[in-house]
Amino acid sequence: MREIKRGFHISFEGIDGSGKTTLSTNLYLRFKEKGYPCFYTVEPTFMRVGSLIRIHASRIKNVPQYYMALLFAADRVEHYERVIKKKLEKGYHVISDRYVHSSIAYQGGLLNDIEWVRRINNKVPLPDLAIYLDISPDKALNRKKKISGPFDNIVLLNKIRETYLSLVNMKELVMVDAEKPLEVVLEDVVEIIKNRLNIDL
Ligand code: TYD
């Protein structure tokens, strides 16, 4: 039997309103159009712990971030073991709308405890490529005007952005300027992936 080549795992990161979801779904469509097996997925998930997180995030204010960090990590283990790993093994490229670096930037940044957040997430592998969509919190909040979430606060978003930028400095994330128009951002992302995977996209 011919061995299947493992897929490539790409994650999208950024503060709320950075355009992650639009970008990652468009990229997914691009992969499909070109005939590559591809799978799009999102965290928090809609599985058991993910659903619990969604209830907390939308209804309860002031939930301790240590508690949230543990829930996100548990959701991620289930997500990786039951979904992501299996898809990669079957040769699908997996596009994650948020993954480990969301926990590092949000919970790690807000708690000033990045090392602990890394540790509780060390049961899942890092993605092959993590793309960070950079935007100022001002612009991001404007984009999201009608939607309010637990992190719709300029001070918190600045702190989270700062943590993302420190990960860019450490070369863990590849940064893309997300203040440009969507079509331009998409082409920038496609260029990065083409070079990394050596494929036509
Ligand atoms: P998401 O549904 O991606 O919101 P959006 O599409 O608006 O970016 O994520 C929900 C919230 O959960 C978002 O505010 C970021 C937060 N989050 C964390 O704080 N830590 C994590 O590990 C993850 C995956 C998400």
PDB file of C-alpha atoms and ligand atoms in Angstrom:
ATOM      1  CA  MET A   1       0.000   0.000   0.000  1.00  0.00           C
ATOM      2  CA  ARG A   2       1.269   3.472  -0.869  1.00  0.00           C
ATOM      3  CA  GLU A   3       2.019   5.574   2.171  1.00  0.00           C
ATOM      4  CA  ILE A   4      -0.112   8.705   2.554  1.00  0.00           C
ATOM      5  CA  LYS A   5       1.870  11.913   3.014  1.00  0.00           C
ATOM      6  CA  ARG A   6       0.907  13.649   6.233  1.00  0.00           C
ATOM      7  CA  GLY A   7      -0.986  16.927   5.772  1.00  0.00           C
ATOM      8  CA  PHE A   8       0.267  20.342   6.865  1.00  0.00           C
ATOM      9  CA  HIS A   9      -1.239  22.089   9.884  1.00  0.00           C
ATOM     10  CA  ILE A  10      -1.701  25.864   9.557  1.00  0.00           C
ATOM     11  CA  SER A  11      -3.192  27.968  12.325  1.00  0.00           C
ATOM     12  CA  PHE A  12      -4.569  31.504  12.160  1.00  0.00           C
ATOM     13  CA  GLU A  13      -4.142  33.834  15.074  1.00  0.00           C
ATOM     14  CA  GLY A  14      -5.080  37.384  15.950  1.00  0.00           C
ATOM     15  CA  ILE A  15      -7.187  39.516  18.260  1.00  0.00           C
ATOM     16  CA  ASP A  16     -10.978  39.517  17.931  1.00  0.00           C
ATOM     17  CA  GLY A  17     -11.873  41.459  14.765  1.00  0.00           C
ATOM     18  CA  SER A  18      -8.590  40.763  12.963  1.00  0.00           C
ATOM     19  CA  GLY A  19     -10.397  38.910  10.171  1.00  0.00           C
ATOM     20  CA  LYS A  20      -9.136  35.425  11.027  1.00  0.00           C
ATOM     21  CA  THR A  21     -12.337  33.619  10.219  1.00  0.00           C
ATOM     22  CA  THR A  22     -12.899  35.309   6.828  1.00  0.00           C
ATOM     23  CA  LEU A  23      -9.263  34.785   5.933  1.00  0.00           C
ATOM     24  CA  SER A  24      -9.049  31.161   6.982  1.00  0.00           C
ATOM     25  CA  THR A  25     -12.315  30.169   5.280  1.00  0.00           C
ATOM     26  CA  ASN A  26     -11.184  31.897   2.068  1.00  0.00           C
ATOM     27  CA  LEU A  27      -7.890  30.080   2.223  1.00  0.00           C
ATOM     28  CA  TYR A  28      -9.737  26.800   2.733  1.00  0.00           C
ATOM     29  CA  LEU A  29     -11.759  27.487  -0.441  1.00  0.00           C
ATOM     30  CA  ARG A  30      -8.538  28.257  -2.323  1.00  0.00           C
ATOM     31  CA  PHE A  31      -7.050  24.884  -1.292  1.00  0.00           C
ATOM     32  CA  LYS A  32     -10.241  23.110  -2.392  1.00  0.00           C
ATOM     33  CA  GLU A  33     -10.379  24.939  -5.747  1.00  0.00           C
ATOM     34  CA  LYS A  34      -6.841  23.787  -6.449  1.00  0.00           C
ATOM     35  CA  GLY A  35      -7.811  20.221  -5.632  1.00  0.00           C
ATOM     36  CA  TYR A  36      -5.891  19.750  -2.367  1.00  0.00           C
ATOM     37  CA  PRO A  37      -7.571  17.781   0.431  1.00  0.00           C
ATOM     38  CA  CYS A  38      -8.167  20.327   3.139  1.00  0.00           C
ATOM     39  CA  PHE A  39     -10.069  20.598   6.409  1.00  0.00           C
ATOM     40  CA  TYR A  40     -11.161  23.756   8.224  1.00  0.00           C
ATOM     41  CA  THR A  41     -11.687  23.759  11.969  1.00  0.00           C
ATOM     42  CA  VAL A  42     -12.124  26.198  14.803  1.00  0.00           C
ATOM     43  CA  GLU A  43     -11.408  26.619  18.524  1.00  0.00           C
ATOM     44  CA  PRO A  44     -13.124  26.750  20.876  1.00  0.00           C
ATOM     45  CA  THR A  45     -14.761  23.681  19.325  1.00  0.00           C
ATOM     46  CA  PHE A  46     -18.376  22.630  19.446  1.00  0.00           C
ATOM     47  CA  MET A  47     -17.458  19.436  21.299  1.00  0.00           C
ATOM     48  CA  ARG A  48     -18.020  18.870  25.013  1.00  0.00           C
ATOM     49  CA  VAL A  49     -15.555  21.263  26.635  1.00  0.00           C
ATOM     50  CA  GLY A  50     -15.708  23.723  23.734  1.00  0.00           C
ATOM     51  CA  SER A  51     -19.434  24.130  24.234  1.00  0.00           C
ATOM     52  CA  LEU A  52     -18.876  24.782  27.911  1.00  0.00           C
ATOM     53  CA  ILE A  53     -16.355  27.483  27.029  1.00  0.00           C
ATOM     54  CA  ARG A  54     -18.813  29.127  24.657  1.00  0.00           C
ATOM     55  CA  ILE A  55     -21.413  29.334  27.443  1.00  0.00           C
ATOM     56  CA  HIS A  56     -18.907  30.905  29.826  1.00  0.00           C
ATOM     57  CA  ALA A  57     -17.443  33.271  27.288  1.00  0.00           C
ATOM     58  CA  SER A  58     -20.791  34.638  26.232  1.00  0.00           C
ATOM     59  CA  ARG A  59     -22.731  34.682  29.510  1.00  0.00           C
ATOM     60  CA  ILE A  60     -20.357  35.027  32.398  1.00  0.00           C
ATOM     61  CA  LYS A  61     -18.168  38.038  33.000  1.00  0.00           C
ATOM     62  CA  ASN A  62     -15.042  37.834  35.119  1.00  0.00           C
ATOM     63  CA  VAL A  63     -14.423  34.096  34.841  1.00  0.00           C
ATOM     64  CA  PRO A  64     -10.868  33.559  36.137  1.00  0.00           C
ATOM     65  CA  GLN A  65      -8.414  33.172  33.254  1.00  0.00           C
ATOM     66  CA  TYR A  66      -6.662  30.244  34.998  1.00  0.00           C
ATOM     67  CA  TYR A  67      -9.947  28.388  34.811  1.00  0.00           C
ATOM     68  CA  MET A  68     -10.488  29.376  31.180  1.00  0.00           C
ATOM     69  CA  ALA A  69      -6.916  28.360  30.262  1.00  0.00           C
ATOM     70  CA  LEU A  70      -7.511  24.843  31.591  1.00  0.00           C
ATOM     71  CA  LEU A  71     -10.782  24.553  29.681  1.00  0.00           C
ATOM     72  CA  PHE A  72      -9.162  25.754  26.433  1.00  0.00           C
ATOM     73  CA  ALA A  73      -6.319  23.269  26.916  1.00  0.00           C
ATOM     74  CA  ALA A  74      -8.752  20.394  27.572  1.00  0.00           C
ATOM     75  CA  ASP A  75     -10.836  21.339  24.527  1.00  0.00           C
ATOM     76  CA  ARG A  76      -7.655  21.406  22.439  1.00  0.00           C
ATOM     77  CA  VAL A  77      -6.526  17.933  23.530  1.00  0.00           C
ATOM     78  CA  GLU A  78      -9.899  16.487  22.542  1.00  0.00           C
ATOM     79  CA  HIS A  79      -9.840  18.469  19.299  1.00  0.00           C
ATOM     80  CA  TYR A  80      -6.332  17.345  18.385  1.00  0.00           C
ATOM     81  CA  GLU A  81      -6.775  13.685  19.311  1.00  0.00           C
ATOM     82  CA  ARG A  82     -10.220  13.201  17.825  1.00  0.00           C
ATOM     83  CA  VAL A  83     -10.061  15.450  14.774  1.00  0.00           C
ATOM     84  CA  ILE A  84      -6.858  17.260  13.771  1.00  0.00           C
ATOM     85  CA  LYS A  85      -4.440  14.339  14.160  1.00  0.00           C
ATOM     86  CA  LYS A  86      -6.704  12.006  12.206  1.00  0.00           C
ATOM     87  CA  LYS A  87      -7.182  14.440   9.339  1.00  0.00           C
ATOM     88  CA  LEU A  88      -3.432  15.110   9.108  1.00  0.00           C
ATOM     89  CA  GLU A  89      -2.720  11.379   9.050  1.00  0.00           C
ATOM     90  CA  LYS A  90      -5.210  10.971   6.197  1.00  0.00           C
ATOM     91  CA  GLY A  91      -3.274  13.572   4.214  1.00  0.00           C
ATOM     92  CA  TYR A  92      -5.563  16.563   4.688  1.00  0.00           C
ATOM     93  CA  HIS A  93      -4.067  19.999   5.185  1.00  0.00           C
ATOM     94  CA  VAL A  94      -5.724  21.332   8.327  1.00  0.00           C
ATOM     95  CA  ILE A  95      -6.553  25.021   8.738  1.00  0.00           C
ATOM     96  CA  SER A  96      -7.155  25.951  12.365  1.00  0.00           C
ATOM     97  CA  ASP A  97      -9.020  29.133  13.217  1.00  0.00           C
ATOM     98  CA  ARG A  98      -7.195  29.608  16.548  1.00  0.00           C
ATOM     99  CA  TYR A  99      -4.991  27.014  18.234  1.00  0.00           C
ATOM    100  CA  VAL A 100      -2.303  26.894  20.959  1.00  0.00           C
ATOM    101  CA  HIS A 101      -1.051  30.450  20.383  1.00  0.00           C
ATOM    102  CA  SER A 102      -4.492  31.868  21.228  1.00  0.00           C
ATOM    103  CA  SER A 103      -4.106  30.466  24.717  1.00  0.00           C
ATOM    104  CA  ILE A 104      -0.539  31.749  24.978  1.00  0.00           C
ATOM    105  CA  ALA A 105      -1.526  35.254  23.860  1.00  0.00           C
ATOM    106  CA  TYR A 106      -4.893  35.575  25.641  1.00  0.00           C
ATOM    107  CA  GLN A 107      -4.547  33.587  28.867  1.00  0.00           C
ATOM    108  CA  GLY A 108      -0.727  33.703  28.992  1.00  0.00           C
ATOM    109  CA  GLY A 109      -0.673  37.421  28.244  1.00  0.00           C
ATOM    110  CA  LEU A 110      -3.492  38.376  30.574  1.00  0.00           C
ATOM    111  CA  LEU A 111      -2.170  36.225  33.429  1.00  0.00           C
ATOM    112  CA  ASN A 112       1.452  37.191  32.804  1.00  0.00           C
ATOM    113  CA  ASP A 113       2.164  33.483  32.948  1.00  0.00           C
ATOM    114  CA  ILE A 114       3.075  32.319  29.465  1.00  0.00           C
ATOM    115  CA  GLU A 115       5.215  29.431  30.706  1.00  0.00           C
ATOM    116  CA  TRP A 116       2.351  27.854  32.641  1.00  0.00           C
ATOM    117  CA  VAL A 117       0.034  28.152  29.648  1.00  0.00           C
ATOM    118  CA  ARG A 118       2.671  26.537  27.440  1.00  0.00           C
ATOM    119  CA  ARG A 119       3.039  23.719  29.938  1.00  0.00           C
ATOM    120  CA  ILE A 120      -0.662  22.861  30.145  1.00  0.00           C
ATOM    121  CA  ASN A 121      -0.746  22.828  26.340  1.00  0.00           C
ATOM    122  CA  ASN A 122       2.267  20.593  25.834  1.00  0.00           C
ATOM    123  CA  LYS A 123       0.183  17.470  25.169  1.00  0.00           C
ATOM    124  CA  VAL A 124      -0.604  18.696  21.654  1.00  0.00           C
ATOM    125  CA  PRO A 125       2.008  19.497  18.988  1.00  0.00           C
ATOM    126  CA  LEU A 126       2.488  23.069  17.760  1.00  0.00           C
ATOM    127  CA  PRO A 127       1.190  23.733  14.234  1.00  0.00           C
ATOM    128  CA  ASP A 128       3.550  23.464  11.241  1.00  0.00           C
ATOM    129  CA  LEU A 129       2.875  27.119  10.484  1.00  0.00           C
ATOM    130  CA  ALA A 130       1.145  29.769  12.617  1.00  0.00           C
ATOM    131  CA  ILE A 131       0.051  32.966  10.866  1.00  0.00           C
ATOM    132  CA  TYR A 132      -0.681  36.018  12.972  1.00  0.00           C
ATOM    133  CA  LEU A 133      -2.971  38.697  11.522  1.00  0.00           C
ATOM    134  CA  ASP A 134      -1.833  41.971  13.014  1.00  0.00           C
ATOM    135  CA  ILE A 135      -4.262  44.862  13.480  1.00  0.00           C
ATOM    136  CA  SER A 136      -4.519  47.693  15.996  1.00  0.00           C
ATOM    137  CA  PRO A 137      -7.196  47.095  18.661  1.00  0.00           C
ATOM    138  CA  ASP A 138      -8.813  50.386  17.611  1.00  0.00           C
ATOM    139  CA  LYS A 139      -9.430  49.180  14.076  1.00  0.00           C
ATOM    140  CA  ALA A 140     -10.372  45.675  15.219  1.00  0.00           C
ATOM    141  CA  LEU A 141     -13.026  47.025  17.597  1.00  0.00           C
ATOM    142  CA  ASN A 142     -14.413  49.229  14.824  1.00  0.00           C
ATOM    143  CA  ARG A 143     -14.782  46.212  12.577  1.00  0.00           C
ATOM    144  CA  LYS A 144     -16.633  44.331  15.289  1.00  0.00           C
ATOM    145  CA  LYS A 145     -18.765  47.275  16.417  1.00  0.00           C
ATOM    146  CA  LYS A 146     -21.988  45.343  16.807  1.00  0.00           C
ATOM    147  CA  ILE A 147     -20.529  42.288  18.454  1.00  0.00           C
ATOM    148  CA  SER A 148     -19.411  42.399  22.044  1.00  0.00           C
ATOM    149  CA  GLY A 149     -17.326  39.722  23.698  1.00  0.00           C
ATOM    150  CA  PRO A 150     -15.335  39.162  26.863  1.00  0.00           C
ATOM    151  CA  PHE A 151     -12.242  40.828  25.366  1.00  0.00           C
ATOM    152  CA  ASP A 152     -13.842  43.918  23.751  1.00  0.00           C
ATOM    153  CA  ASN A 153     -11.691  46.259  25.770  1.00  0.00           C
ATOM    154  CA  ILE A 154      -8.817  48.252  24.332  1.00  0.00           C
ATOM    155  CA  VAL A 155      -6.486  47.701  27.311  1.00  0.00           C
ATOM    156  CA  LEU A 156      -6.959  43.923  27.248  1.00  0.00           C
ATOM    157  CA  LEU A 157      -6.631  43.770  23.469  1.00  0.00           C
ATOM    158  CA  ASN A 158      -3.412  45.803  23.596  1.00  0.00           C
ATOM    159  CA  LYS A 159      -1.957  43.372  26.113  1.00  0.00           C
ATOM    160  CA  ILE A 160      -2.968  40.382  23.964  1.00  0.00           C
ATOM    161  CA  ARG A 161      -1.504  42.024  20.848  1.00  0.00           C
ATOM    162  CA  GLU A 162       1.748  42.709  22.698  1.00  0.00           C
ATOM    163  CA  THR A 163       2.003  39.020  23.572  1.00  0.00           C
ATOM    164  CA  TYR A 164       1.327  37.984  19.979  1.00  0.00           C
ATOM    165  CA  LEU A 165       4.055  40.407  18.836  1.00  0.00           C
ATOM    166  CA  SER A 166       6.527  38.877  21.290  1.00  0.00           C
ATOM    167  CA  LEU A 167       5.801  35.475  19.689  1.00  0.00           C
ATOM    168  CA  VAL A 168       6.475  37.022  16.266  1.00  0.00           C
ATOM    169  CA  ASN A 169       9.821  38.231  17.593  1.00  0.00           C
ATOM    170  CA  MET A 170      10.597  34.716  18.765  1.00  0.00           C
ATOM    171  CA  LYS A 171       9.788  33.482  15.217  1.00  0.00           C
ATOM    172  CA  GLU A 172       6.940  31.296  16.472  1.00  0.00           C
ATOM    173  CA  LEU A 173       4.407  33.252  14.448  1.00  0.00           C
ATOM    174  CA  VAL A 174       4.618  34.676  10.933  1.00  0.00           C
ATOM    175  CA  MET A 175       3.065  38.139  10.889  1.00  0.00           C
ATOM    176  CA  VAL A 176       0.813  39.532   8.173  1.00  0.00           C
ATOM    177  CA  ASP A 177      -0.485  43.100   8.123  1.00  0.00           C
ATOM    178  CA  ALA A 178      -4.249  42.616   8.504  1.00  0.00           C
ATOM    179  CA  GLU A 179      -5.142  46.298   8.204  1.00  0.00           C
ATOM    180  CA  LYS A 180      -4.939  46.026   4.415  1.00  0.00           C
ATOM    181  CA  PRO A 181      -8.006  45.070   2.323  1.00  0.00           C
ATOM    182  CA  LEU A 182      -9.038  41.435   2.608  1.00  0.00           C
ATOM    183  CA  GLU A 183      -7.995  40.481  -0.962  1.00  0.00           C
ATOM    184  CA  VAL A 184      -4.497  41.813  -0.316  1.00  0.00           C
ATOM    185  CA  VAL A 185      -4.181  40.038   3.032  1.00  0.00           C
ATOM    186  CA  LEU A 186      -5.343  36.797   1.427  1.00  0.00           C
ATOM    187  CA  GLU A 187      -2.708  37.068  -1.303  1.00  0.00           C
ATOM    188  CA  ASP A 188      -0.002  37.774   1.313  1.00  0.00           C
ATOM    189  CA  VAL A 189      -1.068  34.651   3.205  1.00  0.00           C
ATOM    190  CA  VAL A 190      -1.198  32.553   0.010  1.00  0.00           C
ATOM    191  CA  GLU A 191       2.334  33.704  -0.867  1.00  0.00           C
ATOM    192  CA  ILE A 192       3.672  32.581   2.539  1.00  0.00           C
ATOM    193  CA  ILE A 193       2.019  29.175   2.231  1.00  0.00           C
ATOM    194  CA  LYS A 194       3.125  28.640  -1.383  1.00  0.00           C
ATOM    195  CA  ASN A 195       6.712  29.229  -0.350  1.00  0.00           C
ATOM    196  CA  ARG A 196       6.470  27.065   2.747  1.00  0.00           C
ATOM    197  CA  LEU A 197       4.716  24.099   1.148  1.00  0.00           C
ATOM    198  CA  ASN A 198       6.220  24.479  -2.283  1.00  0.00           C
ATOM    199  CA  ILE A 199       2.822  24.110  -3.966  1.00  0.00           C
ATOM    200  CA  ASP A 200       0.749  25.982  -6.526  1.00  0.00           C
ATOM    201  CA  LEU A 201      -2.110  27.777  -4.734  1.00  0.00           C
TER     202      LEU A 201
HETATM  203  P1  TYD B   1     -13.548  33.149  18.435  1.00  0.00           P
HETATM  204  O1  TYD B   1     -14.845  32.418  18.327  1.00  0.00           O
HETATM  205  O2  TYD B   1     -12.430  32.836  17.517  1.00  0.00           O
HETATM  206  O3  TYD B   1     -13.883  34.689  18.342  1.00  0.00           O
HETATM  207  P2  TYD B   1     -13.595  35.610  17.096  1.00  0.00           P
HETATM  208  O4  TYD B   1     -14.093  34.878  15.877  1.00  0.00           O
HETATM  209  O5  TYD B   1     -14.390  36.833  17.408  1.00  0.00           O
HETATM  210  O6  TYD B   1     -12.130  35.839  17.080  1.00  0.00           O
HETATM  211  O7  TYD B   1     -12.964  32.979  19.889  1.00  0.00           O
HETATM  212  C1  TYD B   1     -13.779  33.214  21.004  1.00  0.00           C
HETATM  213  C2  TYD B   1     -12.997  33.899  22.074  1.00  0.00           C
HETATM  214  O8  TYD B   1     -12.181  32.954  22.777  1.00  0.00           O
HETATM  215  C3  TYD B   1     -12.068  34.979  21.555  1.00  0.00           C
HETATM  216  O9  TYD B   1     -12.325  36.163  22.266  1.00  0.00           O
HETATM  217  C4  TYD B   1     -10.697  34.470  21.886  1.00  0.00           C
HETATM  218  C5  TYD B   1     -10.910  33.511  23.009  1.00  0.00           C
HETATM  219  N1  TYD B   1      -9.899  32.426  23.119  1.00  0.00           N
HETATM  220  C6  TYD B   1      -9.006  32.446  24.185  1.00  0.00           C
HETATM  221  O10 TYD B   1      -9.037  33.358  25.018  1.00  0.00           O
HETATM  222  N2  TYD B   1      -8.089  31.431  24.328  1.00  0.00           N
HETATM  223  C7  TYD B   1      -8.028  30.390  23.459  1.00  0.00           C
HETATM  224  O11 TYD B   1      -7.189  29.477  23.618  1.00  0.00           O
HETATM  225  C8  TYD B   1      -8.963  30.378  22.348  1.00  0.00           C
HETATM  226  C9  TYD B   1      -8.943  29.234  21.381  1.00  0.00           C
HETATM  227  C10 TYD B   1      -9.876  31.404  22.223  1.00  0.00           C
END
